[in-house]
XYZ file of C-alpha atoms in Angstrom:
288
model
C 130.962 27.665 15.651
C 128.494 30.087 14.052
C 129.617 32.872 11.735
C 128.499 35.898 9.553
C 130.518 36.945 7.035
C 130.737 39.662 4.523
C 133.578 40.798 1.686
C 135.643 42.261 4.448
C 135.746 39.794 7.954
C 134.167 36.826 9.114
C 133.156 36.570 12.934
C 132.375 33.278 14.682
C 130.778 32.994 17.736
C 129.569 29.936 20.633
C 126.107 29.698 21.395
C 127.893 28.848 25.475
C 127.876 32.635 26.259
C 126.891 33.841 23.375
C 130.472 34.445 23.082
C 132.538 36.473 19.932
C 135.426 33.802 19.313
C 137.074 35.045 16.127
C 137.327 38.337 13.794
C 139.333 37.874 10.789
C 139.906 39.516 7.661
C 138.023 37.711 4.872
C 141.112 38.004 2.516
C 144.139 38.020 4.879
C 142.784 36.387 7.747
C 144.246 38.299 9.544
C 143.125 37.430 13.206
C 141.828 40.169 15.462
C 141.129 38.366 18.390
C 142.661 36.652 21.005
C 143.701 32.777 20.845
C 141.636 31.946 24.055
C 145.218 30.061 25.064
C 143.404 28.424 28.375
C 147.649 28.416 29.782
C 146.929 32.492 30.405
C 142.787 32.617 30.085
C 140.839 30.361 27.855
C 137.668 33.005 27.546
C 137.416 35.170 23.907
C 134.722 37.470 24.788
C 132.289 36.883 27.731
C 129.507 38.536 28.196
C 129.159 39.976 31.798
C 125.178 39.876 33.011
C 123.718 39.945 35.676
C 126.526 41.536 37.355
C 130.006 42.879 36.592
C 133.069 42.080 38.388
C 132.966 40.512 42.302
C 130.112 40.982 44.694
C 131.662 41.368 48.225
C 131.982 37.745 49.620
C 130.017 36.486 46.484
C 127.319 38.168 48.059
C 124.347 40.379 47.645
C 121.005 41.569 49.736
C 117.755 41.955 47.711
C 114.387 42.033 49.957
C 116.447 40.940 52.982
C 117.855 37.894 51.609
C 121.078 36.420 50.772
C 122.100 35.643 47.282
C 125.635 34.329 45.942
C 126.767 35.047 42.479
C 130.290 34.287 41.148
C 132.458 37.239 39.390
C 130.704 38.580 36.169
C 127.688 36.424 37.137
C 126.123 33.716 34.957
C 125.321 34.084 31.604
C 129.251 33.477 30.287
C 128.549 30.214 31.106
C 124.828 29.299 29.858
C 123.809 27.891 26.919
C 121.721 30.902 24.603
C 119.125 30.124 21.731
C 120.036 31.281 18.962
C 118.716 32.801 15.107
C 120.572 34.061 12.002
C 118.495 36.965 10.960
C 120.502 37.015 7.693
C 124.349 36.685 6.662
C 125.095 39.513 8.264
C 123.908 39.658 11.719
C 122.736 36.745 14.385
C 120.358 37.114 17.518
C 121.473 35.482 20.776
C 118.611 34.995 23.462
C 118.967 34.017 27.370
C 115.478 34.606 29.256
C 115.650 33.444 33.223
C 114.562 29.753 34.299
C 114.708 27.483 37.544
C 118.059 27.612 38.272
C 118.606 31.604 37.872
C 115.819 32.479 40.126
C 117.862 30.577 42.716
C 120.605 33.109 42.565
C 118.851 36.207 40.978
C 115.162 36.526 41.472
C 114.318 38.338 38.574
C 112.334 37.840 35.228
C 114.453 39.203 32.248
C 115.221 38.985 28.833
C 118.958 39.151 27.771
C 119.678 39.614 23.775
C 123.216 39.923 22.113
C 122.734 40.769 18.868
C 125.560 40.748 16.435
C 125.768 42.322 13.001
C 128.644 43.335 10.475
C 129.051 45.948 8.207
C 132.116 46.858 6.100
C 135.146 46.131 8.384
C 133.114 47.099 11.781
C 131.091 44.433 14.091
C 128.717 45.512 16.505
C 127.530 43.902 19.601
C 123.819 45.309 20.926
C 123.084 43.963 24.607
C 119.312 44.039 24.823
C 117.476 43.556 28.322
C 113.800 43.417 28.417
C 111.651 43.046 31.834
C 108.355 40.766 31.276
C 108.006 40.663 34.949
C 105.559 43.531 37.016
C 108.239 44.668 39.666
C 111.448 46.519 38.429
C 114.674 44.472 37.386
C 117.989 45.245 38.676
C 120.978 44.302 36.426
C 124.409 45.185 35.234
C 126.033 44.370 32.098
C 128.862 44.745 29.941
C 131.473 43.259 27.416
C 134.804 41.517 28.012
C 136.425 40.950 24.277
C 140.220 40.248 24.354
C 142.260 41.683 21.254
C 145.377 40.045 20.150
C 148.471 42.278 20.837
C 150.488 41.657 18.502
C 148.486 40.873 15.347
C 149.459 38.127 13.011
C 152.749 37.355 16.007
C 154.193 40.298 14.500
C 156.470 42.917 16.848
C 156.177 42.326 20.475
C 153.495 43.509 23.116
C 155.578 47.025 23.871
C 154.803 48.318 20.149
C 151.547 48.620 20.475
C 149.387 51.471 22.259
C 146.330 52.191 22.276
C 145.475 55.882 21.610
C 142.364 57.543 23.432
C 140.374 59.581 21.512
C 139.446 62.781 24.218
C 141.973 62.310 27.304
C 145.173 63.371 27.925
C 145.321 61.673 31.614
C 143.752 58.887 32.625
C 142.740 58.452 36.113
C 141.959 54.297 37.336
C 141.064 52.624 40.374
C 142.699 49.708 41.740
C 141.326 46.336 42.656
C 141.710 45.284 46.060
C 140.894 41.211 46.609
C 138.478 41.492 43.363
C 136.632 44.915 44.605
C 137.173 48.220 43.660
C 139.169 50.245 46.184
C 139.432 54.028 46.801
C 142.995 54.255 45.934
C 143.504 55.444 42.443
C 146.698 56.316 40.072
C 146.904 58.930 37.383
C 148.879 58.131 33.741
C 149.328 61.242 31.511
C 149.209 60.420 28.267
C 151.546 60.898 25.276
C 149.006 62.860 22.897
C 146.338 60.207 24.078
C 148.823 56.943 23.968
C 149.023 54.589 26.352
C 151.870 52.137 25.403
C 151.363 48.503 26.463
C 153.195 47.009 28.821
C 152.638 43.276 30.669
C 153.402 44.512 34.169
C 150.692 46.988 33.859
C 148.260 44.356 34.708
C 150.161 42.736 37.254
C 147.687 43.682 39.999
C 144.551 43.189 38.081
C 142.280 45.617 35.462
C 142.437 49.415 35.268
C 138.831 50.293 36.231
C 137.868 53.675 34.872
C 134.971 55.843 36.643
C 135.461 58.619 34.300
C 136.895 58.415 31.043
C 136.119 61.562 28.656
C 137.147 59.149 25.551
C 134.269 57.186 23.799
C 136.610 55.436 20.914
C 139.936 53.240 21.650
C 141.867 52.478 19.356
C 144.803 49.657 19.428
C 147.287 50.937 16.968
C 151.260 49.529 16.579
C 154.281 51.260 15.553
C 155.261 48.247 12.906
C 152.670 48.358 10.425
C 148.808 49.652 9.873
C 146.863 47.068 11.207
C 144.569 47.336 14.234
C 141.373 48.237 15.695
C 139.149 51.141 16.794
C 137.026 50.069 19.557
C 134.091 53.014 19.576
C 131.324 52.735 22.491
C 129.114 55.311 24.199
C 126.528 55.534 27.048
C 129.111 52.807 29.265
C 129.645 54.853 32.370
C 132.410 52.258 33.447
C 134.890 50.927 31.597
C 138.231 48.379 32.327
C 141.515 47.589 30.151
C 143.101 44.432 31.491
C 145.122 41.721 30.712
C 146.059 37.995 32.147
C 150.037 37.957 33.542
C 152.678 37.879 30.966
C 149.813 37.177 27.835
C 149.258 38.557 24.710
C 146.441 40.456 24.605
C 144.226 43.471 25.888
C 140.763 43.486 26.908
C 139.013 46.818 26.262
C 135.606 46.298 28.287
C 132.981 48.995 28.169
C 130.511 48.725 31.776
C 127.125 49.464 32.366
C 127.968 48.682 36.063
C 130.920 47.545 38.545
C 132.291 45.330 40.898
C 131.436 45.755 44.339
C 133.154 48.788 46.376
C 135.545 47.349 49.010
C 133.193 49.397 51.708
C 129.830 48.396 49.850
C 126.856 47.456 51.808
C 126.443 44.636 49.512
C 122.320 45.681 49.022
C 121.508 45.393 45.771
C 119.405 48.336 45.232
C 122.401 50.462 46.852
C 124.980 48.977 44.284
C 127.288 51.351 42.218
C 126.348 51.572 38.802
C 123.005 49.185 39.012
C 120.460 49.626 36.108
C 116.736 49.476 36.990
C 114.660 48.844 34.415
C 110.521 49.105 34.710
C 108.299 46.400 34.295
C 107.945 45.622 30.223
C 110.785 48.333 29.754
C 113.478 47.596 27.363
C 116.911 49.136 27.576
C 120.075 48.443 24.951
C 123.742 49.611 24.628
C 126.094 49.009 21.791
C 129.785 48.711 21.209
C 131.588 48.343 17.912
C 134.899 47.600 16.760
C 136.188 48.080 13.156
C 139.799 46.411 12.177
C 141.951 47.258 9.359
């Protein structure tokens, strides 16, 4: 484990994935994160690149081939270089090679960089494109907060509150794509109360939220989390059956539409980024 630390949490991380493992209070260690219990899902915080969510039939077209990519594509599962600018804040670096031209024939250069200050962590996904034709990517963040914190209260006393709706309108997931069917959930001055047979069918995917901060917030005591990002046009809350946790995942792209052409220049939510352009988003969540 790697970690950065300052007087108020320490956050650990695995070079496989470049993946956030731990956030806990320096002084009550207090632990903000889920256990990665492998019995419900044994991931922390993936990182979702090249893609997000399912292609249809693993599938995509680019220049009138075939390519097959698993959900949330590869780089959860790849070793990344890494280098601790300073105790503060550590640079995680995936760049393409042999095997991911096989499935995704593109040049790139994927960065997570992490940095703390006061109670808040940020995460900055980076992409740069060495290579002279345009590169086609999504990407987006997958951290699982634990619900309850420190085992105390159960999963129904905690919310999380929405910072700029009052209804919330999600699409449903139909054999891992995103379907046309949606549901609407009005609010209780922005709460959404937790509940484990929420995610019984899979993630709430969101197309159009008006919030840009989440917070997860209890009615037992005053820890939690706000979860600010902006500039994520997509966004999914989910959680495995019957576990204790929520993932709040801000998108720059989406799974596959269930009536999607599957070409890759055609796909919902696809970045395109011009040779030797660089293009970043960030997320941050601050506990208390």
């Amino acid at each position: 484990m790697i970690s950065i630390t300052n007087e108020h949490i320490v956050a650990s991380f695995s070079a496989k994935g470049a993946e956030l493992q731990s956030i806990k209070g320096t002084h009550s260690e207090t632990e903000f994160l889920w256990s990665g219990d492998a019995q419900f899902w044994g991931k922390f915080s993936p990182v979702l690149f090249p893609i997000i969510g399912a292609l249809k039939d693993e599938t995509y077209i680019f220049e009138g081939k075939s390519y097959k990519l698993p959900r949330h594509g590869f780089a959860r599962d790849m070793e990344f270089n890494f280098e601790e600018i300073n105790e503060h804040e550590i640079l995680f670096t995936l760049t393409h090679n042999e095997e991911t031209l096989k499935v995704y024939p593109f040049e790139f250069r994927l960065n997570l960089r992490y940095k703390i200050h006061g109670s808040s962590l940020c995460c900055t996904y980076e992409v740069y494109n060495p290579a002279e034709k345009d590169l086609l990517f999504s990407v987006g963040g997958h951290p699982a907060f634990a619900a309850p914190l420190n085992k105390q209260g159960d999963y129904t006393d905690y919310y999380l509150q929405f910072n700029k709706d009052e209804e919330i309108t999600y699409h449903h997931i139909l054999d891992n794509l995103i379907s046309e069917k949606t549901s609407s959930i009005k609010l209780d001055k922005g709460k959404l109360y937790l509940k484990h047979e929420m995610f019984y069918e899979d993630a709430l995917v969101f197309k159009n939220l008006k919030s840009d901060s989440i917070s997860l917030l209890n009615d037992k005591n005053y820890n939690g989390l706000d979860f600010n990002f902006k500039d994520f046009p997509y966004y999914g809350i989910w959680a495995a059956k019957d576990a204790d946790f929520v993932c709040l995942e801000p998108w720059c792209g989406i799974a596959d539409g269930t009536h999607h052409n599957q070409n890759l220049l055609e796909k919902e939510g696809i970045n395109v980024l011009a040779s030797n352009g660089t293009w970043e988003r960030t997320w941050q969540v601050t506990c208390f």
